[in-house]
Coordinates of C-alpha atoms and ligand atoms in Angstrom, one line a residue:
M1 CA 0.0 0.0 0.0
F2 CA 2.6 2.5 1.0
P3 CA 4.8 2.7 -2.1
F4 CA 1.7 3.1 -4.3
A5 CA 0.3 5.7 -2.0
I6 CA 3.5 7.6 -1.9
S7 CA 4.1 7.7 -5.6
L8 CA 0.5 8.7 -6.3
F9 CA 0.9 11.5 -3.8
L10 CA 4.1 12.7 -5.4
T11 CA 2.7 12.6 -8.9
Q12 CA -0.2 14.7 -7.8
S13 CA 1.9 17.2 -6.0
L14 CA 4.2 17.6 -8.9
V15 CA 1.4 19.1 -10.8
F16 CA 1.0 22.1 -8.5
A17 CA 4.4 22.6 -7.1
Q18 CA 7.1 22.7 -9.7
D19 CA 7.5 26.5 -10.1
L20 CA 10.9 27.4 -8.7
G21 CA 11.0 30.8 -10.3
V22 CA 11.7 33.9 -8.3
P23 CA 8.6 36.1 -8.1
L24 CA 9.4 39.5 -9.6
T25 CA 7.2 41.2 -7.1
W26 CA 9.7 40.4 -4.3
R27 CA 11.5 43.3 -2.8
E28 CA 15.3 43.3 -3.4
F29 CA 16.0 39.7 -3.9
S30 CA 19.8 39.9 -4.4
N31 CA 22.7 41.4 -2.6
S32 CA 26.3 42.1 -3.5
R33 CA 27.9 42.1 0.0
L34 CA 31.1 40.0 0.0
L35 CA 31.7 37.1 2.3
A36 CA 33.8 39.0 4.9
E37 CA 31.0 41.6 5.2
R38 CA 28.3 38.9 5.6
I39 CA 30.3 37.2 8.3
S40 CA 30.8 40.5 10.1
I41 CA 27.1 41.3 9.9
A42 CA 26.2 37.9 11.4
E43 CA 28.8 38.1 14.1
D44 CA 27.7 41.7 15.1
A45 CA 24.1 40.4 15.3
I46 CA 25.1 37.5 17.6
N47 CA 27.3 39.8 19.7
T48 CA 24.4 42.1 20.2
I49 CA 22.3 39.4 21.9
L50 CA 25.1 37.8 23.9
P51 CA 25.0 40.3 26.8
Q52 CA 21.5 38.8 27.6
L53 CA 23.0 35.3 28.2
D54 CA 22.5 34.2 31.8
T55 CA 25.2 31.5 32.1
S56 CA 23.5 30.1 35.3
N57 CA 20.6 28.7 33.4
A58 CA 21.7 29.0 29.7
Q59 CA 18.8 31.2 28.8
F60 CA 18.8 34.7 27.3
D61 CA 16.9 37.4 29.3
G62 CA 13.7 38.3 27.5
I63 CA 13.1 35.0 25.7
G64 CA 12.2 31.5 26.9
Y65 CA 14.0 28.2 27.1
W66 CA 13.3 26.8 23.7
Q67 CA 13.9 30.2 22.0
S68 CA 17.3 30.3 23.8
G69 CA 18.0 27.0 22.1
N70 CA 17.6 28.7 18.8
V71 CA 20.2 31.3 19.8
F72 CA 22.7 28.5 20.5
S73 CA 21.8 26.9 17.2
A74 CA 22.5 30.1 15.3
M75 CA 25.8 30.5 17.1
A76 CA 26.9 27.0 16.3
N77 CA 25.8 27.3 12.7
F78 CA 27.7 30.6 12.4
D79 CA 30.9 28.9 13.3
H80 CA 30.1 25.9 11.1
L81 CA 29.5 28.1 8.1
A82 CA 32.2 30.8 8.8
G83 CA 34.8 28.1 9.6
T84 CA 35.5 29.6 13.0
T85 CA 35.3 28.7 16.7
T86 CA 34.2 32.1 17.9
Y87 CA 31.3 30.8 20.0
E88 CA 32.5 27.4 20.9
T89 CA 32.9 28.0 24.6
Q90 CA 29.5 29.7 25.0
V91 CA 27.7 26.9 23.0
I92 CA 29.4 24.0 24.8
N93 CA 29.0 25.5 28.3
G94 CA 25.4 26.6 27.6
L95 CA 24.3 23.2 26.4
N96 CA 26.0 21.4 29.2
T97 CA 24.3 23.7 31.7
A98 CA 20.9 23.2 30.1
F99 CA 21.4 19.4 30.0
S100 CA 22.3 19.3 33.7
L101 CA 19.3 21.4 34.7
Y102 CA 16.8 19.6 32.4
S103 CA 17.5 15.9 32.0
N104 CA 17.6 15.1 28.2
F105 CA 17.0 18.8 27.6
D106 CA 13.3 18.1 28.4
Q107 CA 11.7 21.2 29.5
Y108 CA 8.8 20.8 27.1
G109 CA 10.0 18.6 24.3
I110 CA 13.3 18.3 22.4
T111 CA 14.1 21.8 21.6
M112 CA 17.8 22.1 22.7
T113 CA 18.6 18.8 21.2
R114 CA 19.2 20.1 17.7
S115 CA 21.4 22.8 19.2
A116 CA 23.5 19.9 20.6
Y117 CA 23.6 18.3 17.1
Y118 CA 24.6 21.6 15.4
G119 CA 27.2 22.1 18.2
Y120 CA 28.7 18.7 17.5
R121 CA 28.7 19.4 13.8
A122 CA 30.5 22.8 14.3
Y123 CA 33.0 21.7 17.0
G124 CA 33.3 17.9 16.8
D125 CA 32.5 17.7 20.5
E126 CA 31.6 14.1 21.3
N127 CA 29.9 15.0 24.5
L128 CA 27.4 17.1 22.5
L129 CA 26.7 14.1 20.3
S130 CA 26.2 11.9 23.4
M131 CA 23.6 14.5 24.6
A132 CA 21.8 14.4 21.3
I133 CA 21.7 10.6 21.3
A134 CA 20.5 10.5 24.9
T135 CA 17.7 12.9 24.0
W136 CA 16.8 10.9 20.9
T137 CA 16.4 7.8 23.1
H138 CA 14.3 9.7 25.6
V139 CA 12.0 11.2 22.9
S140 CA 11.7 7.9 21.1
Q141 CA 9.5 6.7 24.0
Y142 CA 6.8 9.1 22.9
V143 CA 6.8 8.0 19.3
I144 CA 3.8 5.9 18.1
T145 CA 5.4 2.7 16.8
T146 CA 3.7 0.5 14.2
A147 CA 2.8 -1.9 17.0
D148 CA 1.3 0.9 19.1
A149 CA -0.8 2.0 16.1
S150 CA -2.1 -1.6 15.7
S151 CA -2.8 -2.1 19.4
G152 CA -4.3 1.3 20.1
T153 CA -2.0 1.8 23.1
Q154 CA 1.2 3.6 23.8
P155 CA 3.3 2.5 26.8
N156 CA 3.8 6.1 28.1
K157 CA 0.2 7.3 27.6
D158 CA -2.7 6.4 29.8
F159 CA -5.5 6.7 27.2
P160 CA -6.4 4.6 24.1
I161 CA -4.6 6.1 21.2
A162 CA -6.0 6.5 17.7
G163 CA -4.2 3.9 15.5
T164 CA -5.4 5.7 12.4
C165 CA -6.6 9.2 11.7
F166 CA -8.1 10.3 8.4
G167 CA -7.5 6.8 7.0
E168 CA -3.8 7.0 7.7
S169 CA -1.6 5.2 10.2
M170 CA -0.6 7.2 13.2
A171 CA 2.7 5.4 13.3
G172 CA 5.6 7.8 13.4
G173 CA 3.7 10.6 15.1
V174 CA 5.5 12.0 18.2
F175 CA 3.6 13.2 21.3
W176 CA 5.0 16.7 22.1
R177 CA 4.6 16.4 25.9
P178 CA 5.7 13.4 28.0
T179 CA 2.7 13.9 30.5
V180 CA 0.8 10.6 30.5
D181 CA -2.6 12.2 29.7
D182 CA -1.4 14.8 27.1
T183 CA -2.8 13.8 23.7
G184 CA -1.2 16.3 21.4
I185 CA 0.9 15.2 18.5
N186 CA 2.4 18.1 16.4
S187 CA 4.4 18.7 13.3
I188 CA 7.2 20.6 15.0
T189 CA 8.0 17.8 17.5
T190 CA 7.6 15.1 14.8
G191 CA 9.6 17.2 12.4
L192 CA 12.4 17.8 15.0
F193 CA 12.5 14.0 15.6
T194 CA 12.6 13.3 11.9
T195 CA 15.5 15.8 11.5
L196 CA 17.4 14.6 14.5
S197 CA 17.0 10.9 13.5
A198 CA 18.2 11.7 10.0
F199 CA 21.2 13.6 11.3
L200 CA 22.1 10.8 13.7
A201 CA 21.7 8.3 10.9
E202 CA 24.1 10.3 8.7
T203 CA 26.6 10.6 11.5
T204 CA 26.5 7.1 13.0
G205 CA 25.4 5.0 10.0
D206 CA 23.0 3.2 12.4
T207 CA 19.8 2.2 10.6
T208 CA 17.8 2.4 13.8
Y209 CA 17.9 6.2 13.2
T210 CA 17.2 5.9 9.5
N211 CA 14.1 3.8 10.1
A212 CA 12.9 6.2 12.7
A213 CA 13.4 9.1 10.4
I214 CA 11.5 7.4 7.6
L215 CA 8.5 6.4 9.8
S216 CA 8.1 10.0 11.2
A217 CA 8.6 11.5 7.7
E218 CA 5.9 9.2 6.4
W219 CA 3.5 10.3 9.2
M220 CA 4.1 13.9 8.2
Q221 CA 3.6 13.2 4.6
N222 CA 0.5 11.2 5.0
L223 CA -1.2 13.4 7.6
Q224 CA 0.2 16.8 7.9
I225 CA 0.4 18.4 4.4
N226 CA -2.6 20.4 3.2
A227 CA -3.9 20.7 -0.3
D228 CA -1.6 23.5 -1.1
G229 CA 1.5 21.6 0.0
I230 CA 2.0 23.4 3.4
V231 CA 2.6 21.6 6.6
L232 CA -0.2 21.7 9.2
D233 CA 0.2 21.9 13.0
T234 CA -1.5 19.4 15.4
V235 CA -3.5 16.2 15.5
D236 CA -5.0 14.8 18.7
G237 CA -3.6 11.4 19.3
A238 CA -6.8 10.2 21.0
D239 CA -9.6 11.5 18.9
C240 CA -7.9 12.8 15.7
T241 CA -9.1 16.4 16.2
R242 CA -7.0 18.6 14.0
S243 CA -5.8 22.1 14.6
P244 CA -7.7 24.8 12.7
A245 CA -6.8 24.9 9.0
T246 CA -5.6 28.4 9.4
W247 CA -2.9 27.4 11.8
L248 CA -0.1 27.6 9.2
F249 CA 3.3 28.4 10.7
T250 CA 6.6 28.8 8.9
Y251 CA 8.5 26.5 11.3
N252 CA 6.3 23.4 10.6
S253 CA 7.3 23.4 6.9
G254 CA 10.8 24.6 7.7
K255 CA 11.7 21.9 10.2
Y256 CA 10.2 19.1 8.0
L257 CA 12.1 20.5 5.0
E258 CA 15.3 20.3 7.0
G259 CA 14.6 16.7 7.9
L260 CA 13.7 15.7 4.4
S261 CA 16.9 17.3 3.0
V262 CA 19.0 15.0 5.3
L263 CA 16.8 12.0 4.8
K264 CA 17.1 12.1 1.0
D265 CA 20.8 12.1 1.4
V266 CA 20.8 9.3 4.0
T267 CA 18.4 7.1 2.0
G268 CA 19.3 8.1 -1.6
N269 CA 15.5 7.8 -2.2
S270 CA 14.6 10.5 -4.7
A271 CA 10.9 10.5 -3.6
W272 CA 12.1 12.4 -0.6
T273 CA 13.9 14.9 -2.8
T274 CA 10.8 15.5 -4.8
L275 CA 8.7 16.0 -1.7
M276 CA 11.3 18.4 -0.3
T277 CA 11.4 20.4 -3.5
D278 CA 7.6 20.5 -3.7
I279 CA 7.1 21.8 -0.2
A280 CA 10.0 24.3 -0.5
A281 CA 8.5 25.7 -3.7
V282 CA 5.1 26.5 -2.1
A283 CA 6.2 27.4 1.4
I284 CA 8.7 30.0 0.1
K285 CA 5.9 31.7 -1.7
S286 CA 3.0 31.1 0.7
S287 CA 0.6 34.0 1.3
A288 CA 0.0 32.5 4.7
W289 CA 3.0 34.4 6.1
E290 CA 4.2 37.0 3.5
G291 CA 2.9 39.6 1.1
S292 CA 3.7 39.9 -2.6
N293 CA 7.0 41.6 -1.6
G294 CA 8.2 38.3 0.0
I295 CA 9.0 39.7 3.4
I296 CA 7.9 37.4 6.1
T297 CA 5.3 39.0 8.4
E298 CA 4.7 36.1 10.8
G299 CA 5.6 36.8 14.4
A300 CA 6.1 40.6 14.1
S301 CA 5.7 41.7 17.7
P302 CA 7.5 44.9 18.6
T303 CA 6.3 45.3 22.1
A304 CA 6.2 41.8 23.6
N305 CA 7.8 38.3 23.2
N306 CA 5.7 35.4 22.1
D307 CA 6.5 31.9 20.8
G308 CA 5.7 32.8 17.2
V309 CA 8.4 35.4 17.0
G310 CA 11.1 32.9 16.3
F311 CA 9.2 30.5 14.0
K312 CA 10.5 32.2 10.9
A313 CA 14.1 31.7 12.0
I314 CA 13.6 28.0 12.1
F315 CA 12.0 28.1 8.6
I316 CA 15.1 30.0 7.2
R317 CA 17.5 27.6 8.9
G318 CA 15.6 24.6 7.3
L319 CA 15.8 26.3 3.9
D320 CA 19.6 26.8 4.4
E321 CA 20.0 23.0 4.9
V322 CA 17.9 22.3 1.8
S323 CA 20.1 24.7 -0.2
V324 CA 23.4 23.2 1.1
R325 CA 22.1 19.7 0.0
S326 CA 20.7 20.8 -3.4
S327 CA 23.8 21.4 -5.4
D328 CA 22.1 19.4 -8.2
N329 CA 19.2 21.9 -8.4
S330 CA 20.4 25.4 -9.1
A331 CA 16.9 26.7 -9.6
L332 CA 16.0 25.7 -6.0
Q333 CA 19.3 27.2 -4.7
I334 CA 18.6 30.5 -6.5
L335 CA 15.1 30.6 -5.1
I336 CA 16.3 30.0 -1.6
H337 CA 19.1 32.6 -1.7
S338 CA 16.8 35.1 -3.3
Y339 CA 14.2 34.5 -0.6
N340 CA 16.8 34.9 2.1
D341 CA 18.1 38.1 0.5
V342 CA 14.6 39.5 0.6
Q343 CA 14.6 39.0 4.4
Y344 CA 18.3 40.1 4.7
N345 CA 17.7 43.4 2.9
A346 CA 14.5 44.1 4.8
L347 CA 16.3 43.6 8.1
L348 CA 19.3 45.7 7.1
E349 CA 17.2 48.5 5.5
L350 CA 13.8 48.5 7.1
A351 CA 14.1 46.9 10.6
D352 CA 17.7 47.8 11.7
N353 CA 18.8 50.0 14.5
G354 CA 22.6 49.8 14.5
T355 CA 23.2 46.0 14.9
S356 CA 19.8 45.2 16.4
Y357 CA 16.7 44.3 14.5
S358 CA 13.0 44.5 15.1
S359 CA 10.9 41.3 15.0
S360 CA 8.8 43.2 12.4
W361 CA 11.0 42.6 9.3
T362 CA 9.0 45.2 7.3
G363 CA 10.0 47.8 10.0
P364 CA 10.0 50.3 11.5
P365 CA 13.2 50.1 13.5
Q366 CA 13.0 50.2 17.3
G367 CA 15.1 49.7 20.3
F368 CA 16.8 46.3 21.0
T369 CA 14.5 43.4 22.0
T370 CA 16.0 39.9 22.7
W371 CA 13.2 38.3 20.7
G372 CA 13.6 40.5 17.7
Q373 CA 17.3 39.8 17.7
L374 CA 16.8 36.1 18.0
A375 CA 14.5 36.1 15.0
A376 CA 17.1 37.8 12.8
L377 CA 20.1 35.6 13.6
D378 CA 19.3 32.8 11.2
V379 CA 18.8 35.1 8.3
M380 CA 22.3 36.7 8.9
V381 CA 23.9 33.3 9.4
T382 CA 22.2 31.8 6.3
A383 CA 23.4 34.7 4.2
I384 CA 27.0 33.6 4.8
N385 CA 26.6 30.6 2.6
T386 CA 23.6 31.0 0.3
N387 CA 25.2 34.0 -1.4
S388 CA 28.5 34.0 -3.2
P389 CA 31.4 34.8 -3.3
Ligands
NAG1 C1 17.5 52.6 18.5 O1 17.9 51.9 19.7 C2 18.1 52.8 20.8 C3 18.7 52.0 21.9 O2 17.9 50.9 22.2 C4 16.9 53.6 21.1 O3 17.0 54.5 22.2 C5 16.4 54.3 19.9 O4 15.1 54.9 20.1 C6 16.2 53.3 18.7 N1 15.9 54.1 17.5 C7 14.8 54.0 16.9 C8 14.6 54.7 15.6 O5 13.8 53.3 17.3

């Protein structure tokens, strides 16, 4: 059943999603800044948020725990892409502190885990890899296995689970909270687990991780993509209730795209490449979070922090991974760097105040906020390598 279902799906999605052209309505979709300047802009942006770091709890004043994980991710990826070790000490110390305060990084889900993986990738620190693996093992207890879906039970949940929803198996879905009676399964948690599994498969060669990545990627594919090709948010693991159709957030598509980009490399299965390309093509142009000028408007919040402020950063980071792994598709790479340049130029021209940036990327500039700065970091880091020279 599955190979047929998958190929049918991909054939249908090809019909609506092959346009990789850059919309000419986008605002300033190129830039001519040289590498050294792009590195310096990213470094200045990171240095502007660093004074907010509280080393006692590895969090940045003004944002929460999982948002702080995104700052460490951006710092590690800066070093990875710039070929430097500028933030090695802060990243390694910060992640060690978070891991010691919250076993397996679990203060609501698996958020700091991918920071640990990025840190391992940037610095080769085996202890960070061990933390990522420990967390993977912890989170895998909250995945619906194929056997769980058949039996309608999950060992760490105290309610009968839905084995199928909307005619599709729930195997591969990941409960986002460990609490025994919490029924929510969402795309960000399952997308994070897909991505972490694929990274660990690539790093270790252990097929346990590959199989986990495939199962969760299939759950996303079968249940969480709307008719336009955009990733949805939540399904209830007990009664299949779905989040409102209007709950379309950049990070759900972005994190899944990141996972698919690694998974297609790990498996060599071009069906994942096609799915990745299809989702990227529509997500990059979605009117759900941007106007015809291409500037992302989601999470613009000048006066107060909220969870949604940093979603777009996760989207941009996922697209960067797609770009890095798409050297065989120059149209896709051009679309991604053009999209990031739209955001980059908006931040540098409409939302900047010195080296700090508003969470409203269309402007106007304002005084420093930790959340605005967090949201900008991945754009700055991504510009290091999606542009050339
Ligand atoms: C720029 O930031 C400074 C310091 O936070 C602030 O006092 C100033 O009002 C900001 N400028 C604008 C145009 O918002």
